[in-house]
PDB file of C-alpha atoms in Angstrom:
ATOM      1  CA  CYS A   1       4.527  -9.213  12.079  1.00 38.00           C
ATOM      2  CA  CYS A   2       4.612  -8.074  15.673  1.00 39.00           C
ATOM      3  CA  PHE A   3       1.934  -6.216  17.588  1.00 39.00           C
ATOM      4  CA  PHE A   4       3.011  -4.082  20.506  1.00 37.00           C
ATOM      5  CA  PHE A   5       1.102  -3.485  23.676  1.00 37.00           C
ATOM      6  CA  PHE A   6       2.015  -1.611  26.808  1.00 36.00           C
ATOM      7  CA  SER A   7       1.939  -3.077  30.275  1.00 35.00           C
ATOM      8  CA  SER A   8       1.095  -0.424  32.836  1.00 39.00           C
ATOM      9  CA  ARG A   9       2.236  -2.682  35.662  1.00 39.00           C
ATOM     10  CA  ARG A  10       5.708  -3.351  34.322  1.00 41.00           C
ATOM     11  CA  ARG A  11       6.160  -0.161  32.282  1.00 40.00           C
ATOM     12  CA  HIS A  12       7.688  -1.797  29.287  1.00 41.00           C
ATOM     13  CA  THR A  13       6.598  -2.851  25.846  1.00 41.00           C
ATOM     14  CA  ARG A  14       5.802  -6.460  25.048  1.00 41.00           C
ATOM     15  CA  TYR A  15       4.934  -7.966  21.717  1.00 43.00           C
ATOM     16  CA  ILE A  16       3.159 -10.970  20.333  1.00 48.00           C
ATOM     17  CA  SER A  17       3.847 -12.520  16.980  1.00 52.00           C
ATOM     18  CA  VAL A  18       0.920 -13.651  14.828  1.00 50.00           C
ATOM     19  CA  THR A  19       2.719 -14.854  11.731  1.00 53.00           C
ATOM     20  CA  GLY A  20       2.427 -18.575  11.318  1.00 56.00           C
ATOM     21  CA  VAL A  21      -0.881 -18.674  13.188  1.00 56.00           C
ATOM     22  CA  GLN A  22      -3.331 -20.056  10.652  1.00 57.00           C
ATOM     23  CA  THR A  23      -6.634 -20.045  12.523  1.00 58.00           C
ATOM     24  CA  CYS A  24      -6.370 -16.829  14.496  1.00 58.00           C
ATOM     25  CA  ALA A  25      -8.597 -13.864  13.637  1.00 58.00           C
ATOM     26  CA  LEU A  26      -7.158 -10.939  15.551  1.00 52.00           C
ATOM     27  CA  PRO A  27      -9.763  -8.183  15.953  1.00 51.00           C
ATOM     28  CA  ILE A  28      -8.223  -4.775  16.684  1.00 53.00           C
ATOM     29  CA  LEU A  29      -9.456  -1.224  17.007  1.00 51.00           C
ATOM     30  CA  GLY A  30     -10.369  -0.039  13.553  1.00 56.00           C
ATOM     31  CA  GLY A  31     -10.526  -3.357  11.768  1.00 64.00           C
ATOM     32  CA  ARG A  32      -8.557  -6.570  11.572  1.00 67.00           C
ATOM     33  CA  VAL A  33      -5.225  -7.801  10.266  1.00 72.00           C
ATOM     34  CA  ARG A  34      -5.458  -9.650   6.954  1.00 69.00           C
ATOM     35  CA  ARG A  35      -3.132 -12.624   7.372  1.00 71.00           C
ATOM     36  CA  GLU A  36      -2.172 -12.948   3.694  1.00 72.00           C
ATOM     37  CA  SER A  37      -0.779  -9.424   3.416  1.00 65.00           C
ATOM     38  CA  LEU A  38      -0.412  -8.490   7.103  1.00 65.00           C
ATOM     39  CA  SER A  39      -2.414  -5.352   6.342  1.00 65.00           C
ATOM     40  CA  LEU A  40      -5.075  -3.580   8.366  1.00 65.00           C
ATOM     41  CA  VAL A  41      -8.468  -3.910   6.656  1.00 67.00           C
ATOM     42  CA  ASP A  42     -12.203  -3.235   7.020  1.00 63.00           C
ATOM     43  CA  ALA A  43     -14.184  -0.016   6.869  1.00 51.00           C
ATOM     44  CA  GLN A  44     -13.998   0.623  10.626  1.00 58.00           C
ATOM     45  CA  ILE A  45     -10.547   2.139  10.046  1.00 57.00           C
ATOM     46  CA  ASP A  46     -12.168   5.232   8.471  1.00 58.00           C
ATOM     47  CA  PRO A  47     -12.654   7.191  11.737  1.00 60.00           C
ATOM     48  CA  LEU A  48      -8.976   6.667  12.607  1.00 58.00           C
ATOM     49  CA  VAL A  49      -7.644   8.253   9.413  1.00 61.00           C
ATOM     50  CA  PRO A  50      -6.681  11.936   9.877  1.00 63.00           C
ATOM     51  CA  ASP A  51      -8.789  14.537   8.067  1.00 74.00           C
ATOM     52  CA  SER A  52      -5.814  15.742   6.038  1.00 79.00           C
ATOM     53  CA  ILE A  53      -2.747  13.803   4.943  1.00 83.00           C
ATOM     54  CA  GLY A  54       0.126  15.500   3.129  1.00 89.00           C
ATOM     55  CA  LYS A  55       1.861  12.753   1.170  1.00 92.00           C
ATOM     56  CA  THR A  56       0.724   9.155   0.965  1.00 91.00           C
ATOM     57  CA  PHE A  57       2.903   6.377  -0.417  1.00 93.00           C
ATOM     58  CA  MET A  58       0.756   3.553  -1.780  1.00 94.00           C
ATOM     59  CA  GLY A  59       1.623   0.199  -3.281  1.00 93.00           C
ATOM     60  CA  ALA A  60      -0.674  -1.529  -5.748  1.00 94.00           C
ATOM     61  CA  LEU A  61      -1.042  -4.840  -7.545  1.00 94.00           C
ATOM     62  CA  GLY A  62      -1.852  -3.061 -10.772  1.00 97.00           C
ATOM     63  CA  LEU A  63      -1.431   0.269 -12.573  1.00 98.00           C
ATOM     64  CA  SER A  64      -3.257   1.043 -15.790  1.00 97.00           C
ATOM     65  CA  LEU A  65      -3.950   4.205 -17.765  1.00 96.00           C
ATOM     66  CA  GLU A  66      -7.691   3.532 -17.699  1.00 96.00           C
ATOM     67  CA  GLN A  67      -8.179   2.333 -14.107  1.00 96.00           C
ATOM     68  CA  GLY A  68      -5.293   3.854 -12.145  1.00 98.00           C
ATOM     69  CA  LEU A  69      -4.105   1.983  -9.051  1.00 98.00           C
ATOM     70  CA  THR A  70      -5.864  -1.326  -8.453  1.00 97.00           C
ATOM     71  CA  ASP A  71      -5.774  -4.060  -5.847  1.00 94.00           C
ATOM     72  CA  VAL A  72      -7.320  -7.485  -5.339  1.00 91.00           C
ATOM     73  CA  ASN A  73      -8.849  -7.438  -1.852  1.00 86.00           C
ATOM     74  CA  PRO A  74     -12.078  -5.426  -1.339  1.00 86.00           C
ATOM     75  CA  SER A  75     -11.250  -4.716   2.316  1.00 81.00           C
ATOM     76  CA  GLU A  76      -7.811  -3.344   1.429  1.00 83.00           C
ATOM     77  CA  ILE A  77      -9.336  -1.286  -1.378  1.00 90.00           C
ATOM     78  CA  THR A  78     -11.761   0.304   1.119  1.00 84.00           C
ATOM     79  CA  VAL A  79      -8.939   1.299   3.474  1.00 82.00           C
ATOM     80  CA  LYS A  80      -6.788   2.640   0.634  1.00 88.00           C
ATOM     81  CA  GLN A  81      -9.716   4.668  -0.766  1.00 90.00           C
ATOM     82  CA  SER A  82     -10.314   6.198   2.658  1.00 85.00           C
ATOM     83  CA  ILE A  83      -6.686   7.257   2.959  1.00 86.00           C
ATOM     84  CA  ALA A  84      -6.488   8.482  -0.653  1.00 92.00           C
ATOM     85  CA  ARG A  85      -9.556  10.734  -0.228  1.00 89.00           C
ATOM     86  CA  ARG A  86      -7.742  12.664   2.489  1.00 88.00           C
ATOM     87  CA  SER A  87      -4.334  12.867   0.784  1.00 91.00           C
ATOM     88  CA  ARG A  88      -3.019  15.971  -0.935  1.00 92.00           C
ATOM     89  CA  ALA A  89      -0.353  14.026  -2.867  1.00 95.00           C
ATOM     90  CA  ILE A  90      -0.539  10.326  -3.730  1.00 96.00           C
ATOM     91  CA  ILE A  91       2.793   8.722  -4.551  1.00 96.00           C
ATOM     92  CA  ALA A  92       2.442   5.294  -6.147  1.00 97.00           C
ATOM     93  CA  LEU A  93       5.127   2.682  -5.518  1.00 95.00           C
ATOM     94  CA  VAL A  94       4.844   0.171  -8.360  1.00 95.00           C
ATOM     95  CA  ASP A  95       7.572  -1.919  -9.912  1.00 94.00           C
ATOM     96  CA  SER A  96       7.589  -2.623 -13.635  1.00 95.00           C
ATOM     97  CA  THR A  97       5.674  -5.900 -13.239  1.00 95.00           C
ATOM     98  CA  LYS A  98       2.585  -3.955 -12.058  1.00 96.00           C
ATOM     99  CA  TRP A  99       2.351  -1.628 -15.084  1.00 97.00           C
ATOM    100  CA  ASP A 100      -0.517  -2.319 -17.488  1.00 96.00           C
ATOM    101  CA  ASN A 101      -2.103  -4.738 -15.007  1.00 94.00           C
ATOM    102  CA  ILE A 102      -5.639  -4.392 -13.716  1.00 94.00           C
ATOM    103  CA  SER A 103      -6.637  -6.061 -10.474  1.00 92.00           C
ATOM    104  CA  TYR A 104     -10.087  -6.470  -8.908  1.00 93.00           C
ATOM    105  CA  GLY A 105     -10.852  -2.848  -8.075  1.00 95.00           C
ATOM    106  CA  THR A 106      -9.572   0.708  -8.364  1.00 97.00           C
ATOM    107  CA  PHE A 107      -8.620   2.613  -5.239  1.00 96.00           C
ATOM    108  CA  VAL A 108      -7.001   5.671  -6.888  1.00 98.00           C
ATOM    109  CA  PRO A 109      -7.962   6.828 -10.405  1.00 98.00           C
ATOM    110  CA  THR A 110      -5.041   7.761 -12.670  1.00 97.00           C
ATOM    111  CA  GLY A 111      -5.842  11.474 -12.532  1.00 96.00           C
ATOM    112  CA  GLN A 112      -5.398  11.589  -8.750  1.00 97.00           C
ATOM    113  CA  ILE A 113      -1.849  10.200  -8.764  1.00 98.00           C
ATOM    114  CA  HIS A 114       0.815  12.851  -8.146  1.00 98.00           C
ATOM    115  CA  THR A 115       3.990  10.790  -8.606  1.00 98.00           C
ATOM    116  CA  ILE A 116       4.895   7.221  -9.567  1.00 98.00           C
ATOM    117  CA  ILE A 117       8.120   5.644  -8.336  1.00 96.00           C
ATOM    118  CA  SER A 118       9.137   2.547 -10.285  1.00 96.00           C
ATOM    119  CA  ASP A 119      12.151   0.715 -11.613  1.00 95.00           C
ATOM    120  CA  GLN A 120      13.812   1.388 -14.955  1.00 94.00           C
ATOM    121  CA  ASN A 121      11.983  -1.480 -16.666  1.00 94.00           C
ATOM    122  CA  ALA A 122       8.623   0.314 -16.699  1.00 96.00           C
ATOM    123  CA  PRO A 123       7.151   0.318 -20.235  1.00 97.00           C
ATOM    124  CA  GLU A 124       8.343   3.455 -22.059  1.00 97.00           C
ATOM    125  CA  ASN A 125       5.059   4.031 -23.892  1.00 97.00           C
ATOM    126  CA  MET A 126       3.099   4.050 -20.610  1.00 97.00           C
ATOM    127  CA  VAL A 127       5.672   6.254 -18.874  1.00 98.00           C
ATOM    128  CA  THR A 128       5.375   8.763 -21.733  1.00 98.00           C
ATOM    129  CA  GLU A 129       1.561   8.733 -21.586  1.00 97.00           C
ATOM    130  CA  ILE A 130       1.514   9.083 -17.792  1.00 97.00           C
ATOM    131  CA  GLU A 131       3.903  12.059 -17.996  1.00 98.00           C
ATOM    132  CA  LYS A 132       1.689  13.678 -20.680  1.00 97.00           C
ATOM    133  CA  ARG A 133      -1.102  13.594 -18.084  1.00 97.00           C
ATOM    134  CA  GLY A 134       1.023  15.657 -15.697  1.00 97.00           C
ATOM    135  CA  ILE A 135       2.059  12.797 -13.428  1.00 98.00           C
ATOM    136  CA  LYS A 136       5.711  12.746 -12.403  1.00 98.00           C
ATOM    137  CA  VAL A 137       7.480   9.400 -12.972  1.00 98.00           C
ATOM    138  CA  ILE A 138      10.679   8.599 -11.096  1.00 97.00           C
ATOM    139  CA  GLN A 139      12.550   5.535 -12.316  1.00 96.00           C
ATOM    140  CA  VAL A 140      15.217   4.097 -10.063  1.00 94.00           C
ATOM    141  CA  PRO A 141      17.886   1.509 -10.853  1.00 89.00           C
ATOM    142  CA  THR A 142      17.142  -2.095  -9.978  1.00 80.00           C
ATOM    143  CA  TYR A 143      19.818  -4.016  -8.157  1.00 73.00           C
ATOM    144  CA  PHE A 144      19.754  -7.766  -7.628  1.00 63.00           C
ATOM    145  CA  LYS A 145      21.973  -9.670  -5.230  1.00 59.00           C
ATOM    146  CA  ASP A 146      23.820 -12.598  -6.712  1.00 52.00           C
ATOM    147  CA  ASN A 147      22.630 -15.580  -4.691  1.00 44.00           C
ATOM    148  CA  LYS A 148      25.238 -17.952  -6.114  1.00 42.00           C
TER     149      LYS A 148
END
């Protein structure tokens, strides 16, 4: 992960890398970077989120019919909830391993999801039920590179 900053004296962009740094807590405007996922977390991000967002693409650790989109880290859940509240269309990006999994907390209930993009191995019974609820499901082919 690289963070960019601008030098007014030299008029060019520089960057610092924080991956591999195990004891650094990097405070930034609006929150902090969570080292494990390299994501921006903490509730202070809320004022930085625009009042209206058209489409939001969101990943999740779990997707269930009962809970919707779930994640494991409370700070990430807070940020995702803030963004989801302002979004007109939430597009979930979840591969087949996330279906029928429930993580620590919900950040988007099932009824607020507009579209789910997943691979072709998503469980057919859940895809059918999700589509019955008016949620569009797009299944894309999965390609694996042969590492041999």
